[in-house]
Short mmCIF file of C-alpha atoms in Angstrom, two decimals:
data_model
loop_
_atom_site.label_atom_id
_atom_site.label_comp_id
_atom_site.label_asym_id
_atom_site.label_seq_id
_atom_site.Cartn_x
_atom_site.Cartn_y
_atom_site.Cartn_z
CA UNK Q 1 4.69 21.15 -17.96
CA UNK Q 2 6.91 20.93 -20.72
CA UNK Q 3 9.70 21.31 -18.40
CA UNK Q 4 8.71 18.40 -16.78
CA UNK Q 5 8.28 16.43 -20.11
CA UNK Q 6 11.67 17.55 -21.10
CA UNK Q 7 12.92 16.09 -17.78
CA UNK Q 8 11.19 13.46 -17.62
CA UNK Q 9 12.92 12.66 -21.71
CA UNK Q 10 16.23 12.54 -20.30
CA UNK Q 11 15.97 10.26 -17.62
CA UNK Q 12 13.96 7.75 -20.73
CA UNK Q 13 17.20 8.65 -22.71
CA UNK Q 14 19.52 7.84 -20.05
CA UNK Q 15 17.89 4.66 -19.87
CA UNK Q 16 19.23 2.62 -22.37
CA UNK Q 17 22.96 3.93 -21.95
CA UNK Q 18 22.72 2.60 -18.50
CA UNK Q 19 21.40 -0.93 -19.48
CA UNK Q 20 23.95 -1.32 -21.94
CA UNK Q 21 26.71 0.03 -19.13
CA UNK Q 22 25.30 -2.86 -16.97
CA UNK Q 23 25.72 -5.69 -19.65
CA UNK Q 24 28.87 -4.76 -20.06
CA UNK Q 25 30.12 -5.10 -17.22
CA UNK Q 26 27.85 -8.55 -15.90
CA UNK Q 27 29.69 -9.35 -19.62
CA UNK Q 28 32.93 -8.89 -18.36
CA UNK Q 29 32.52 -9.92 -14.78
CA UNK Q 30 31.14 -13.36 -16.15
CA UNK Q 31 33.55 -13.86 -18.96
CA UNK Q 32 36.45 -14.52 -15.64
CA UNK Q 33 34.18 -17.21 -14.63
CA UNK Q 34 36.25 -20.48 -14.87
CA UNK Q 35 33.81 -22.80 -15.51
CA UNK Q 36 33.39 -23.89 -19.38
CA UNK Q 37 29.72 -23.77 -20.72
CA UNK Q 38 30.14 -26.16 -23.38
CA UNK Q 39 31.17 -28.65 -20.86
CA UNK Q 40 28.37 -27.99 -18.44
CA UNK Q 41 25.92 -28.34 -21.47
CA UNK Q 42 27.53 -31.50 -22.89
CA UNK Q 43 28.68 -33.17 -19.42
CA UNK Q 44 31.60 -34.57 -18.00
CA UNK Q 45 31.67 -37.34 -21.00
CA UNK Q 46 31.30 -35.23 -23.95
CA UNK Q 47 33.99 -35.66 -26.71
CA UNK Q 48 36.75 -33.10 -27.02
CA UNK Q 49 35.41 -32.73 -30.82
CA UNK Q 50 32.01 -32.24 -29.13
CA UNK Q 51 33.03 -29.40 -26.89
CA UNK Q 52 34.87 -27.85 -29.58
CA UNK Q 53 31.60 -27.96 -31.75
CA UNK Q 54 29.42 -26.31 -29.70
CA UNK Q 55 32.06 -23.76 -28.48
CA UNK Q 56 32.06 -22.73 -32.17
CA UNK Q 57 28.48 -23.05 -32.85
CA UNK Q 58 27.79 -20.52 -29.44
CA UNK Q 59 30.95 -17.94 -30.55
CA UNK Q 60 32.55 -19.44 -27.47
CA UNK Q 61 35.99 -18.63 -29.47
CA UNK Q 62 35.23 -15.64 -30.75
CA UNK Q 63 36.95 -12.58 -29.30
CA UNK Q 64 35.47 -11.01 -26.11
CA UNK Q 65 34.36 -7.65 -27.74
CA UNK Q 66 32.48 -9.77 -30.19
CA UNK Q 67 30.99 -11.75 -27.79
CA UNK Q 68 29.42 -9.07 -26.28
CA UNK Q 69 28.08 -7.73 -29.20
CA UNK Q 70 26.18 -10.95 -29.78
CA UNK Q 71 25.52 -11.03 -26.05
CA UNK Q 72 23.85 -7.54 -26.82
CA UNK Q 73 22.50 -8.15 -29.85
CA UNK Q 74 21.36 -11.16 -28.30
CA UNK Q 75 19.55 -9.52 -25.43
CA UNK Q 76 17.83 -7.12 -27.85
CA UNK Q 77 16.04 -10.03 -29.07
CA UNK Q 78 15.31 -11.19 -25.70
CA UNK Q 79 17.77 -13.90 -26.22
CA UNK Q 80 20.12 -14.59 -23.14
CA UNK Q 81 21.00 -17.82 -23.49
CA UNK Q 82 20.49 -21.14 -22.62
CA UNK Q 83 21.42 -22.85 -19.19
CA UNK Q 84 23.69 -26.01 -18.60
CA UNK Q 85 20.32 -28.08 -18.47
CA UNK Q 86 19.46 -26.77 -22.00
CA UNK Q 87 16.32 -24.16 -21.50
CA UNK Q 88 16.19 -20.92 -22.50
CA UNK Q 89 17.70 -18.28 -19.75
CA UNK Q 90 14.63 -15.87 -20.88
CA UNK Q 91 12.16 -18.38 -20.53
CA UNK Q 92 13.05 -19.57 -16.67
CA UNK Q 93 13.76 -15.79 -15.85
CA UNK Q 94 10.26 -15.17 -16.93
CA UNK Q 95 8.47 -17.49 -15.07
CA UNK Q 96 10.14 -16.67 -11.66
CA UNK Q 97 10.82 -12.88 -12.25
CA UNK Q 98 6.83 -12.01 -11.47
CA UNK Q 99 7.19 -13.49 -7.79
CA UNK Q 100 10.02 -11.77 -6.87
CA UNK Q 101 8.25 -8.75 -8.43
CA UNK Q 102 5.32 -9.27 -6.21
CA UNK Q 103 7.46 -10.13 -2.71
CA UNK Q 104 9.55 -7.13 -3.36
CA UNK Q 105 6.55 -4.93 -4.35
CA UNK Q 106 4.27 -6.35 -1.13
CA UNK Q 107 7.34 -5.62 1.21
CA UNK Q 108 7.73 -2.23 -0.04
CA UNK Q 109 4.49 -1.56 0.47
CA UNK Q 110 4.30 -2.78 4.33
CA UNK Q 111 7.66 -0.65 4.26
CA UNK Q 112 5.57 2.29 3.07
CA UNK Q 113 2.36 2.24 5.31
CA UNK Q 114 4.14 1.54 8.70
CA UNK Q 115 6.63 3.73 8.07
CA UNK Q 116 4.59 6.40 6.48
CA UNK Q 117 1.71 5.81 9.87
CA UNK Q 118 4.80 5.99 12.70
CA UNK Q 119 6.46 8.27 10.84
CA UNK Q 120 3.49 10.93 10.77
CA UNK Q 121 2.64 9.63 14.48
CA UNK Q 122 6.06 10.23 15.72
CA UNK Q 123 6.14 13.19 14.25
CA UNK Q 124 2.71 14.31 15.63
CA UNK Q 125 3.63 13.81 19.19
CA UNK Q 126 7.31 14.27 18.79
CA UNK Q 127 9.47 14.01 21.90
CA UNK Q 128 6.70 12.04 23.95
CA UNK Q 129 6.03 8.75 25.29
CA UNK Q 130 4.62 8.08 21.71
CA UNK Q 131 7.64 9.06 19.43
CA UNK Q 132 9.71 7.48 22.27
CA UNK Q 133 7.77 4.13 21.61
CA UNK Q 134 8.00 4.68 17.61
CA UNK Q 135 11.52 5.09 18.05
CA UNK Q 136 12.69 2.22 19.87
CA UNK Q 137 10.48 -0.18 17.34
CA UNK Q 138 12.21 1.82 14.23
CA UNK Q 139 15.64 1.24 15.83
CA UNK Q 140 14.81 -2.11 16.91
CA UNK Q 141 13.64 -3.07 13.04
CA UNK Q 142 16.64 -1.63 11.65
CA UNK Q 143 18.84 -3.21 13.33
CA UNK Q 144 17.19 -6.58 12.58
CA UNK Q 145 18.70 -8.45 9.22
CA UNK Q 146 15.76 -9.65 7.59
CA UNK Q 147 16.86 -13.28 7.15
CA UNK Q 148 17.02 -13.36 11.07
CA UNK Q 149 13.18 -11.77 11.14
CA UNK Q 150 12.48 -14.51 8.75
CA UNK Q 151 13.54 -17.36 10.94
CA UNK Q 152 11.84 -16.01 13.43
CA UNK Q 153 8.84 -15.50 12.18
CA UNK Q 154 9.13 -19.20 11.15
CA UNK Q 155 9.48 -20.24 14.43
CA UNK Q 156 6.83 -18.36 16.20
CA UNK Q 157 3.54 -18.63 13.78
CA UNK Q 158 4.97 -20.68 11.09
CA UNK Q 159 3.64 -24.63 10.62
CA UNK Q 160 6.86 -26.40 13.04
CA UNK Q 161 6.40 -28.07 16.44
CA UNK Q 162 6.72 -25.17 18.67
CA UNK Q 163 5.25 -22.34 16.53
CA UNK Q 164 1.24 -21.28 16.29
CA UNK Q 165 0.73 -22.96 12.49
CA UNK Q 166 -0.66 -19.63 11.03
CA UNK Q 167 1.18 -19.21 8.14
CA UNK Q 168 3.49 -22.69 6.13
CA UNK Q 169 6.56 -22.68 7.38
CA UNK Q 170 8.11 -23.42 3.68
CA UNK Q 171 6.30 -23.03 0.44
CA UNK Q 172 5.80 -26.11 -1.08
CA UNK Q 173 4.39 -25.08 -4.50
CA UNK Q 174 3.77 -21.53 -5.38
CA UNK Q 175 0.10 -20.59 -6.14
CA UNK Q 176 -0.47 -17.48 -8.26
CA UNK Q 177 -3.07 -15.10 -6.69
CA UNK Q 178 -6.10 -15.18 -9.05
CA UNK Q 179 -6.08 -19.06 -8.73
CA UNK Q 180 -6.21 -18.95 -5.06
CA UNK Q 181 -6.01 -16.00 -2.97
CA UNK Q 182 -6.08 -17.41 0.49
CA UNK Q 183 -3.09 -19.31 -0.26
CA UNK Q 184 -1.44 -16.64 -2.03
CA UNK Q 185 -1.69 -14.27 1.18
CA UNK Q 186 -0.66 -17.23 3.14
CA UNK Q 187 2.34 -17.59 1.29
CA UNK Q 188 3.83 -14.47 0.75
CA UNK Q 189 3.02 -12.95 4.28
CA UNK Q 190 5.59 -13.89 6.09
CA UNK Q 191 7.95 -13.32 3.69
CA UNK Q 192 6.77 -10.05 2.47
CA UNK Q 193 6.69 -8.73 6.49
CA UNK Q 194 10.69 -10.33 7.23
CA UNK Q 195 11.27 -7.80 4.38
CA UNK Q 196 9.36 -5.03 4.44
CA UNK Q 197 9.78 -4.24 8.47
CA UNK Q 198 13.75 -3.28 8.50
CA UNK Q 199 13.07 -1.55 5.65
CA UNK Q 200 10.58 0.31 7.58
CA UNK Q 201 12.86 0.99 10.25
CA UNK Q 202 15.14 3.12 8.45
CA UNK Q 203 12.17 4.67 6.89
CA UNK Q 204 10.47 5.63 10.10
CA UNK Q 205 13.01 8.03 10.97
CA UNK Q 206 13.34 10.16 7.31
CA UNK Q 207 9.37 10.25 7.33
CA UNK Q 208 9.28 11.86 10.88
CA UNK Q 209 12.27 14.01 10.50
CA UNK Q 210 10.79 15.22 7.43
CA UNK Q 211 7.57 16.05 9.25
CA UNK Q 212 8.49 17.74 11.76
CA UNK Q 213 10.70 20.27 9.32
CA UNK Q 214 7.79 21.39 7.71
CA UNK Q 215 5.87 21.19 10.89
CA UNK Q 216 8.10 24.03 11.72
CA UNK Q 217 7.85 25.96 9.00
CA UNK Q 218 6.40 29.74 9.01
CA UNK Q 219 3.33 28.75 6.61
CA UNK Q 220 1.79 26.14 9.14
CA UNK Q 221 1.81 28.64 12.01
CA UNK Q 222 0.08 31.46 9.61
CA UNK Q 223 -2.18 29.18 8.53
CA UNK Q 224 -3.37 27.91 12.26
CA UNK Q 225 -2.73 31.60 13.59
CA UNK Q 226 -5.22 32.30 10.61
CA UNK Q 227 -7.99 29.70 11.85
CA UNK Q 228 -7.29 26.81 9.43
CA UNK Q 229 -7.88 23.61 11.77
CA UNK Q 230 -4.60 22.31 12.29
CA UNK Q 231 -5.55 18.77 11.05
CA UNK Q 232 -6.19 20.51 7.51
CA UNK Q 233 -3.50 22.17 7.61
CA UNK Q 234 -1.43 19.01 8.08
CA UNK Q 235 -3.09 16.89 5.88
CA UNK Q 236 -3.05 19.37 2.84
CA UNK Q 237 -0.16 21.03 2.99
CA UNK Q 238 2.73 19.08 5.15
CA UNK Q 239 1.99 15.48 4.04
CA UNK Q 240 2.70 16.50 0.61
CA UNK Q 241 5.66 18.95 1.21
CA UNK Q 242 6.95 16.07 3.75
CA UNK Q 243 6.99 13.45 1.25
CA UNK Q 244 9.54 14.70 -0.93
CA UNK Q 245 12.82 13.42 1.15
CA UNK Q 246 10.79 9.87 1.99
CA UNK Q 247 10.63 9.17 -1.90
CA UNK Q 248 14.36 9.42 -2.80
CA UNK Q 249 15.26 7.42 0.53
CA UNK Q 250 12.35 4.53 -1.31
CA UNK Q 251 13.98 4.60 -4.55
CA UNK Q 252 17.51 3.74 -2.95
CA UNK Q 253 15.78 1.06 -0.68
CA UNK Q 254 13.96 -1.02 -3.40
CA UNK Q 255 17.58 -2.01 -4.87
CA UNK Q 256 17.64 -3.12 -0.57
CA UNK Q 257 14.41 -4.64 -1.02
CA UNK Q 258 15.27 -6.62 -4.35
CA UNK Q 259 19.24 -8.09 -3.09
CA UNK Q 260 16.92 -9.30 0.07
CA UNK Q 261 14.09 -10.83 -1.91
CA UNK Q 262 16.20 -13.18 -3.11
CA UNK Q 263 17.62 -14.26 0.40
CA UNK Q 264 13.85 -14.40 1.71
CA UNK Q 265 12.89 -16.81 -1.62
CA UNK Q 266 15.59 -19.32 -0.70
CA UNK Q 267 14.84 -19.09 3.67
CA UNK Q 268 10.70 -19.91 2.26
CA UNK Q 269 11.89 -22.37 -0.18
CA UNK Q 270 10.17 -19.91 -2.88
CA UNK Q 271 11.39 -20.84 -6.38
CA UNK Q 272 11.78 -17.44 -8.00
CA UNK Q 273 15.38 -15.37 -9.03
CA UNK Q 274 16.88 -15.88 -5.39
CA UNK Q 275 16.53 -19.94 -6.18
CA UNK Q 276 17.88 -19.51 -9.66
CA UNK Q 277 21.29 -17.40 -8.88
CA UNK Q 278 21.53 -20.15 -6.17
CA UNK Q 279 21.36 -23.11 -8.52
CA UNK Q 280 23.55 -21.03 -11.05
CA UNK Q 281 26.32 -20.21 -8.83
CA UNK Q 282 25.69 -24.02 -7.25
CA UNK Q 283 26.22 -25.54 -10.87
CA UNK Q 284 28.42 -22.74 -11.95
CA UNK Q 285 26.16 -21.96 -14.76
CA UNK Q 286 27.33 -19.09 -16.52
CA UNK Q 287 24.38 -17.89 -18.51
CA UNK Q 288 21.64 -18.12 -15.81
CA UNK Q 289 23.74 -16.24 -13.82
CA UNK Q 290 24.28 -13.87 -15.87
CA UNK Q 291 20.80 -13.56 -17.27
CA UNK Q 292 19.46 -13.50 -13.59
CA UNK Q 293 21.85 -10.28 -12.37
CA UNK Q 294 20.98 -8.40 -15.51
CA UNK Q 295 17.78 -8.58 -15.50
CA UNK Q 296 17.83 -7.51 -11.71
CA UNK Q 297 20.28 -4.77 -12.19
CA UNK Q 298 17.75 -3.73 -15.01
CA UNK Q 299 14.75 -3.46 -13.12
CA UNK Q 300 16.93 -1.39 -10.21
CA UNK Q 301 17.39 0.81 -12.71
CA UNK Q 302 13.45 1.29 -14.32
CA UNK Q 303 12.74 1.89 -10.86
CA UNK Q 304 14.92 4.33 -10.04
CA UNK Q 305 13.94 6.05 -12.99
CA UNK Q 306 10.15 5.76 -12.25
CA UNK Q 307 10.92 7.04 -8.56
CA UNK Q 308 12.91 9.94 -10.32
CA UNK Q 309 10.19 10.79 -12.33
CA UNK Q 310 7.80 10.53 -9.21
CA UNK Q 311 10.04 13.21 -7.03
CA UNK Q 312 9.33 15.61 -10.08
CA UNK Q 313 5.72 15.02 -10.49
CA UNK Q 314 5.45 15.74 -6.22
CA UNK Q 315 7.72 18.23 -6.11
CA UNK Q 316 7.16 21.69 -8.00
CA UNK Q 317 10.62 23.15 -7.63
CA UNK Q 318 12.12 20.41 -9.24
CA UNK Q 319 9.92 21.12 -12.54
CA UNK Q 320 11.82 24.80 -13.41
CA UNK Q 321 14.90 23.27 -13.50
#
C-alpha cells in the first residue's frame, strides 16, 4: 500500500508542473493574438490616452515574461481576467463550466455501459451472429462524427416538422437538475447520446478484445476444468483482469469527449464553454479565450491523473513498481 501511496504522490506532484506548462504556453499562444484588449474593452471610440491608460493599468506594456508571471500569479488567485464586455473571466467560466462537466460526464458514461455490455457480449459469443452484429454497430458508431449524430438525432425525435417531438430540438434556457429533472433529462439526452455513442464505438472493440485475452488464459480453463461455474468464473475473475486496457483507452477519450462537448453545446444552442470560446474567438476576446482553454486543458489533465490513479488501484502489478 505504501507503494501505491508513493505512486499515487507523484502523479499529485506532477500535477502542478503540468498546469503551469499549460499556462505557459495558452500564455504564449495568446500573446500572438492581434487583437488589442484595451481596445475591445474601451471600444472603437476610446481615446488614444484612454487605451494607453488601461494598457498600463492591466501590465499590457510590461514585458512578456512579466506578464505571465502576473498571468500566473493571477490565476493562483483565481483571477483570469476580465472579458471585452467587462466581467470577470472566472466568474462566466464558472457558471458554464458545471454543464459541460455534466454533458461530458453523462456521455462518458453512455460510452461506458454500451461499450462495457457489447463489449462483454461480443466477447461472450465471439465470432457469431452476435459479435458479428456488435461489430458492425461499433464500426458503424465510430465512424460517425458526433456533430453529424447530433443533427440527426435532431431531425428524427427532436421538436421540428418532420421529427417525433421527443426531446427540444434546441435548448432554450438551461434548467439545472435539482430544479427540474424532467427537463434536465430532456435536455441533455440527446446531446449526451450524439457524444457518448462514437465514443462507444471505439470502445466496443478494446473491451471485447480485452475479454477474450483473458478468456483465453490458462486460469479460466483450470478453474471451469475444476467445477467453478463458468459465469463465476467470468464475473470474478475476467471482468476485473479485462478492465485494465479499457481504462487507459477512457482516460485518452475524455480529452475526445471534452473537444466534442463543446461542438455538441453550440449544435443544442447550450450556453456552456463550447458557446463561450465561440463568442471569444467571434469577438476576438483574448482573455475569455484564454481563460476558457486553460481551464479545459486543466481539467484534461485532473482526469488523466484520476484515471492514472484508477489503473493502479485495479491493477495489482502496477502497485510493486
Amino acid at each position: 500500500m505504501s507503494q501505491l501511496v508513493r505512486l499515487i504522490g507523484r502523479r499529485l506532484i506532477s500535477l502542478p508542473i503540468m498546469i503551469l506548462g499549460v499556462a505557459l504556453l495558452v500564455f504564449v499562444i495568446m500573446s500572438f493574438s492581434p487583437s488589442d484588449p484595451a481596445r475591445l474593452a474601451l471600444g472603437e471610440s476610446a481615446s488614444l490616452d484612454a487605451l494607453e491608460q488601461y494598457r498600463e493599468r492591466n501590465g499590457l506594456n510590461d514585458p512578456l515574461w512579466l506578464r505571465y508571471f502576473t498571468f500566473v500569479a493571477g490565476l493562483l488567485r483565481g483571477d483570469l481576467g476580465t472579458t471585452s464586455g467587462n466581467a470577470p473571466v472566472t466568474e462566466v467560466v464558472a457558471q458554464a463550466f458545471p454543464i459541460t462537466l455534466q454533458l461530458t460526464f453523462l456521455g462518458l458514461l453512455i460510452a461506458i455501459v454500451i461499450s462495457a455490455v457489447l463489449g462483454v457480449l461480443a466477447a461472450l459469443f465471439r465470432d457469431g451472429w452476435v459479435d458479428q452484429i456488435i461489430r458492425v454497430f461499433s464500426i458503424a458508431s465510430l465512424a460517425t462524427p458526433s456533430f453529424w449524430l447530433a443533427i440527426l438525432m435532431i431531425q428524427w425525435v427532436g421538436e421540428v416538422p418532420g421529427g417525433w417531438g421527443m426531446f427540444p430540438a434546441l435548448v432554450t434556457r438551461w434548467v439545472p437538475l435539482t430544479e427540474d429533472p424532467a427537463t434536465y433529462l430532456r435536455n441533455i439526452a440527446l446531446p449526451a447520446l450524439a457524444l457518448g455513442v462514437p465514443v462507444a464505438g471505439s470502445l466496443i472493440r478494446v473491451v471485447r478484445t480485452a475479454m477474450v485475452e483473458e478468456l483465453d488464459r490458462d486460469y479460466v480453463r483450470t478453474a471451469v476444468g475444476a467445477g467453478v461455474p463458468y459465469p463465476i468464473v467470468v464475473s470474478r475473475n475476467v471482468l476485473r483482469n479485462a478492465l485494465i486496457t479499457p481504462v487507459t483507452v477512457l482516460g485518452l477519450r475524455v480529452g475526445y469527449l471534452m473537444g466534442g462537448a463543446t461542438i455538441i453545446e453550440i449544435i443544442f444552442n447550450i450556453q456552456a464553454m463550447g458557446q463561450l470560446i465561440l463568442d471569444g474567438v467571434t469577438r476576438n476576446d483574448v482573455f475569455l479565450v484564454q481563460g476558457v482553454t486553460l481551464v479545459v486543458a486543466i481539467a484534461f489533465i485532473v482526469v488523466n491523473i484520476a484515471v492514472d490513479v484508477l489503473y493502479v488501484l485495479i491493477n495489482p502489478r502496477i502497485r510493486s513498481i
